[in-house]
Coordinates of C-alpha atoms and ligand atoms in Angstrom, one line a residue:
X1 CA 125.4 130.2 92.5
X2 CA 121.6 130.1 92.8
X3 CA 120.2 133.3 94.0
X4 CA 117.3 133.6 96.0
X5 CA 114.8 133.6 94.2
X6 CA 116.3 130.4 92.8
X7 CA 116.3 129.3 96.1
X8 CA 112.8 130.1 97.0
X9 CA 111.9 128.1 94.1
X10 CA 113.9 125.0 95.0
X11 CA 111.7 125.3 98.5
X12 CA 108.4 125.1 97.2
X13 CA 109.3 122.8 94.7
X14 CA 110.7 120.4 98.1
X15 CA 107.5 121.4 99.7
X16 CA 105.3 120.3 97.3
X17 CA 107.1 117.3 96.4
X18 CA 106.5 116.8 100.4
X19 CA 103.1 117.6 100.5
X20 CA 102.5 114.6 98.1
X21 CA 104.0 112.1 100.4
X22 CA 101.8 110.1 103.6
X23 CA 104.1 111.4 106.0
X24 CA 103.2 109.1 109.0
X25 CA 102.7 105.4 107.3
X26 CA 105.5 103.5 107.5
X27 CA 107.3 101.9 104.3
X28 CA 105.1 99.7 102.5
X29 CA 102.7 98.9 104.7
X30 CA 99.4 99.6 102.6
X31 CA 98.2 102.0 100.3
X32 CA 99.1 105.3 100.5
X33 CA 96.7 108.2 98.6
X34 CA 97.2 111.3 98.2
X35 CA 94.1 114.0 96.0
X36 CA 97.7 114.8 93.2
X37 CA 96.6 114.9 90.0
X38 CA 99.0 111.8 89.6
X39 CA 96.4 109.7 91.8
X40 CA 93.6 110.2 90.0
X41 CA 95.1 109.9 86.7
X42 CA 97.3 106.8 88.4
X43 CA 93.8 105.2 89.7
X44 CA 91.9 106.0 86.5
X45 CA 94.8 104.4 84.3
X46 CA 94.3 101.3 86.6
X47 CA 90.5 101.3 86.8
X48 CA 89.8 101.8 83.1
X49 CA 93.2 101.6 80.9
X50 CA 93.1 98.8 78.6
X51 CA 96.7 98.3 78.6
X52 CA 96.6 98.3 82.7
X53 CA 94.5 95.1 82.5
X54 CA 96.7 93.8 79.7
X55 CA 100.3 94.6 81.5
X56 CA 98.8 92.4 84.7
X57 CA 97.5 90.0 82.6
X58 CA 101.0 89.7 80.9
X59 CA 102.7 89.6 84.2
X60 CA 101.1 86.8 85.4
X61 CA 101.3 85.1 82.0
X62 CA 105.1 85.6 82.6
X63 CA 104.6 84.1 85.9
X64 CA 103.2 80.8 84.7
X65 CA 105.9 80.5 82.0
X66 CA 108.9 81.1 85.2
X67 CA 106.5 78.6 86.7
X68 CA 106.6 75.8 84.0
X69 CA 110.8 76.1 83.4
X70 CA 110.8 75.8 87.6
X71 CA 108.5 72.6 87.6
X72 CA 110.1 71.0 84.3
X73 CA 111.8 67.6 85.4
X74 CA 110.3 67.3 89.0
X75 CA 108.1 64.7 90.2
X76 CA 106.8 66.2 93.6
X77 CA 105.8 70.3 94.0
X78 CA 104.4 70.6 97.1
X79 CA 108.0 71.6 97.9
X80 CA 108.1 74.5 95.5
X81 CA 106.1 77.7 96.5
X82 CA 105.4 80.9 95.0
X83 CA 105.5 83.4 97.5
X84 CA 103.0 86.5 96.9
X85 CA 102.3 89.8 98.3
X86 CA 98.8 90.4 98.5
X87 CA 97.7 94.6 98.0
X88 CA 98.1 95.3 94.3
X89 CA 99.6 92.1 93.7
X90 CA 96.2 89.5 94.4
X91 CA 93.8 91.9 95.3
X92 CA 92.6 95.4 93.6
X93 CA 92.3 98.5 96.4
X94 CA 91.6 100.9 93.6
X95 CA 88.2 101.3 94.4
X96 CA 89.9 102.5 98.1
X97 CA 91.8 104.8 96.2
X98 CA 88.7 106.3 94.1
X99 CA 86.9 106.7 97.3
X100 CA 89.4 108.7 99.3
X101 CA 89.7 111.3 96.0
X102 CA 86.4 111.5 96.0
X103 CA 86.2 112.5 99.3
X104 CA 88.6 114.7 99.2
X105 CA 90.6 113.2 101.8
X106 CA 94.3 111.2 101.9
X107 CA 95.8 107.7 103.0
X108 CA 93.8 107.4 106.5
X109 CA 94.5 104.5 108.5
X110 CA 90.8 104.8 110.1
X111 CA 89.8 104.8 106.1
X112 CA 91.9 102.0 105.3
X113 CA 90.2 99.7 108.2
X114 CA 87.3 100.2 106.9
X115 CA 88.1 99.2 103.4
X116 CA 89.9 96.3 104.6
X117 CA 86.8 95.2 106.6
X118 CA 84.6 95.4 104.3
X119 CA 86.7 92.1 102.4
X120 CA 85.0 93.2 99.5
X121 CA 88.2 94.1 96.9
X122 CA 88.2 92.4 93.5
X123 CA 91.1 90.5 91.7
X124 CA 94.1 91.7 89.5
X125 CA 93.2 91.0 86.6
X126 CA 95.5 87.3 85.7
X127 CA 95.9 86.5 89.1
X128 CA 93.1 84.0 89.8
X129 CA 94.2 82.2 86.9
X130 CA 97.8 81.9 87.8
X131 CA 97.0 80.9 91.3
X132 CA 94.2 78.4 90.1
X133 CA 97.2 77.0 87.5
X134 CA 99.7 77.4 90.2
X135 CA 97.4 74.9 92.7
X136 CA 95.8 72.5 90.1
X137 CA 99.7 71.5 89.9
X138 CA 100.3 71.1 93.3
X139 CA 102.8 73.9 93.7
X140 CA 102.7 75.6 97.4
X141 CA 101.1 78.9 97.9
X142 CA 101.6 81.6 100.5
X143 CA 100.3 85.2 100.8
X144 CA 102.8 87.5 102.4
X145 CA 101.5 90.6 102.9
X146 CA 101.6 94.0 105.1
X147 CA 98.2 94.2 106.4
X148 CA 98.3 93.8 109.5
X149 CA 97.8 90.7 111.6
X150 CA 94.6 92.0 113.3
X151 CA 93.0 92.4 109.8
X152 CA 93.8 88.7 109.1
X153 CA 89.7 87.8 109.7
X154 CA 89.0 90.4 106.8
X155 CA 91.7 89.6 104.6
X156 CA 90.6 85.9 104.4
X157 CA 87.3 86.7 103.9
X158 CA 87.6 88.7 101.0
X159 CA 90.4 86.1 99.6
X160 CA 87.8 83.0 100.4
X161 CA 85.3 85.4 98.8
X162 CA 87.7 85.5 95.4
X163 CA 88.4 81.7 95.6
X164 CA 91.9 82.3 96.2
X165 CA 93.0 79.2 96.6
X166 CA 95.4 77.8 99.6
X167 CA 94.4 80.3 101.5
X168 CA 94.7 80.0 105.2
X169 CA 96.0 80.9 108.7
X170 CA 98.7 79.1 107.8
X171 CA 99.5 80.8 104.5
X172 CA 98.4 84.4 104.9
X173 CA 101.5 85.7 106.6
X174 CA 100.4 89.2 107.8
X175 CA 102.3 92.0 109.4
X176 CA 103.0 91.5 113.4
X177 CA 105.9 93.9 114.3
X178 CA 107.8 94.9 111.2
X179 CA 107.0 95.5 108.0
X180 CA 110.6 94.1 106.6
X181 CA 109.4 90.9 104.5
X182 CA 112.0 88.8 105.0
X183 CA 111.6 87.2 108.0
X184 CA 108.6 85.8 107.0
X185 CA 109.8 84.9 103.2
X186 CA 112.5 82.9 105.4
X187 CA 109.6 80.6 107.6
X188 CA 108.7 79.8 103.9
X189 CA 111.9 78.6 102.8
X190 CA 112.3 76.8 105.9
X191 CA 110.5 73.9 104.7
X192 CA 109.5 74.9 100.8
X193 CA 111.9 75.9 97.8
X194 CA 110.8 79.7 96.6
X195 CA 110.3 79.2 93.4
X196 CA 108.8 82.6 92.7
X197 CA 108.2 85.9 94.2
X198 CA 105.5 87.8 92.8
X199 CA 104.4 91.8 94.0
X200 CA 104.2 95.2 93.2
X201 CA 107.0 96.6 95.6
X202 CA 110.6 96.0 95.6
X203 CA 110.1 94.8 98.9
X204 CA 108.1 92.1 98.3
X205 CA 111.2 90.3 96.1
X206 CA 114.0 91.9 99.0
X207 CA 114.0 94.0 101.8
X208 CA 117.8 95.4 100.2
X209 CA 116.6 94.8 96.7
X210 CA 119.6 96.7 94.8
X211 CA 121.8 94.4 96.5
X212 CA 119.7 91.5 96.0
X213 CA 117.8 92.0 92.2
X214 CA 120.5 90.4 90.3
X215 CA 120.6 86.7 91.9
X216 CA 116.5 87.7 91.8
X217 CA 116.6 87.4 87.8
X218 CA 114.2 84.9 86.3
X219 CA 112.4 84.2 90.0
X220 CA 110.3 87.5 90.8
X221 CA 107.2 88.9 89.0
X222 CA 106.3 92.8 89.3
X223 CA 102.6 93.5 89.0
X224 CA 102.1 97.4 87.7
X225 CA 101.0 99.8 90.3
X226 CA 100.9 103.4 89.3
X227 CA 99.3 104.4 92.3
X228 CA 102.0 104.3 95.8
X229 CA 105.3 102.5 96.2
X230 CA 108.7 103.7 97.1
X231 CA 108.7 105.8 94.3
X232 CA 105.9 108.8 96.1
X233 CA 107.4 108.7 99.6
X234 CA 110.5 110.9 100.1
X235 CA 113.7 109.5 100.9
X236 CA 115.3 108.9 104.2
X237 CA 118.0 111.6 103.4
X238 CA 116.0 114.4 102.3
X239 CA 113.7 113.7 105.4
X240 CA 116.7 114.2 107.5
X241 CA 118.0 117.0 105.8
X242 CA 115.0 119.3 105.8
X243 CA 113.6 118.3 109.1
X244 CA 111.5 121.9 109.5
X245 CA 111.5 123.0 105.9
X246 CA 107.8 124.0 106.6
X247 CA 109.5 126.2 109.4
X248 CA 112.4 127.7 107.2
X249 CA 109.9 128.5 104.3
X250 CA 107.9 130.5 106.6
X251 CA 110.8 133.1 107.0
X252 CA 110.9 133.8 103.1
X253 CA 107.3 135.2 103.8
X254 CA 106.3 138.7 103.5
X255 CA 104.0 139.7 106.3
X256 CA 104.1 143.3 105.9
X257 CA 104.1 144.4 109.2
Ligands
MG1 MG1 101.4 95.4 97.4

């Protein structure tokens, strides 16, 4: 049995954890930051790590070789399409990250807007290459990402400004209602062959991805992202459980009165 002070522990541990988490964005819909310790060692790992540069380099390296077994034997690939998210995965919103630590703030979406209209993020490092590879053959290309659809004028901008190439209003497949990817990874296969998915989130291979990751072996690419994902929000069942935990930790204080 845990006594209490074991159980005061366990709260503030929980609360913490909590206080670490965006609580308002929704799943995967852009970066999250928070001022942990773990975000600016995540962004400075990212920014100025040797082996971050090397591990996306080495993703997309992997990429092209997927690329060349998929392509081996056929005549036309405009057919064939790689399917990629873009945050993270084409384009580099560390400097986003930097700048809200800096400030001392968190994941604003007010902040966010602003970095996305600026359209002035860099490249992962690999990914022009691929994608330059990946078009030079003819192979399809679409950008399926969760910006949202209002931020589509910004988002090609900054992709135009990279030389991203195939990149359109036909390709960039931005967020309208839902974040769930699949819907949109389906208008794809609709008339192209998915030969590859490439991202940082789970969600950008399969909106159920535990059910889905072992027919996904050999056709999706994860590009490293120490800063957000699924793995700094809180689960749905801890969320539900502890719905005031703010409120119940309150009672354990000692106001002296
Ligand atoms: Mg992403």
């Amino acid at each position: 049995m845990m006594n209490t002070t074991g159980k005061i522990f366990t709260l503030i541990s929980l609360l913490g954890l909590m206080a670490c988490q965006s609580p308002t964005k929704p799943l995967d819909e852009s970066p999250t930051s928070n001022n942990s310790d773990h975000l600016t060692a995540a962004v400075l790992w990212f920014q100025k790590g040797e082996t971050a540069r090397l591990a996306c380099e080495q993703s997309f390296d992997y990429a092209k070789r997927l690329l060349l077994e998929k392509i081996a034997g056929r005549d036309s690939l405009s057919k064939l399409a790689v399917v990629l998210d873009l945050d993270e995965t084409v384009v580099d919103n560390s400097p986003y990250e930097a700048r809200v630590i800096q400030d001392g703030k968190s994941y604003e979406p007010e902040s966010w807007a602003l970095w996305v209209k600026e359209a002035n993020a860099d490249a992962i490092p690999g990914a022009l290459d691929f994608l330059h590879f990946a078009d030079s053959i003819g192979v399809s290309l679409f950008y399926v990402s969760n910006r949202r659809h209002e931020n589509r004028a910004f988002t090609l901008q900054n992709l135009l400004a990279l030389g991203v190439p195939q990149a359109d209003s036909n390709t960039v497949l931005l967020r309208k209602e839902v974040s769930d990817k699949s819907a949109r990874r389906a208008q794809v296969a609709e008339k192209h062959e998915i030969a590859l998915l490439i991202g940082d989130q789970t969600g950008d291979f399969a909106q159920d991805f535990a059910s889905a990751e072992r027919q996904l072996k050999g056709k999706i690419v994860v590009i490293p992202n120490p800063m957000y994902g699924e793995f700094t929000r809180l689960p749905d069942s801890i969320k539900s459980a502890y719905p005031s935990l703010g409120e119940a930790l309150k009672t354990q204080l000692n106001s002296k009165r």
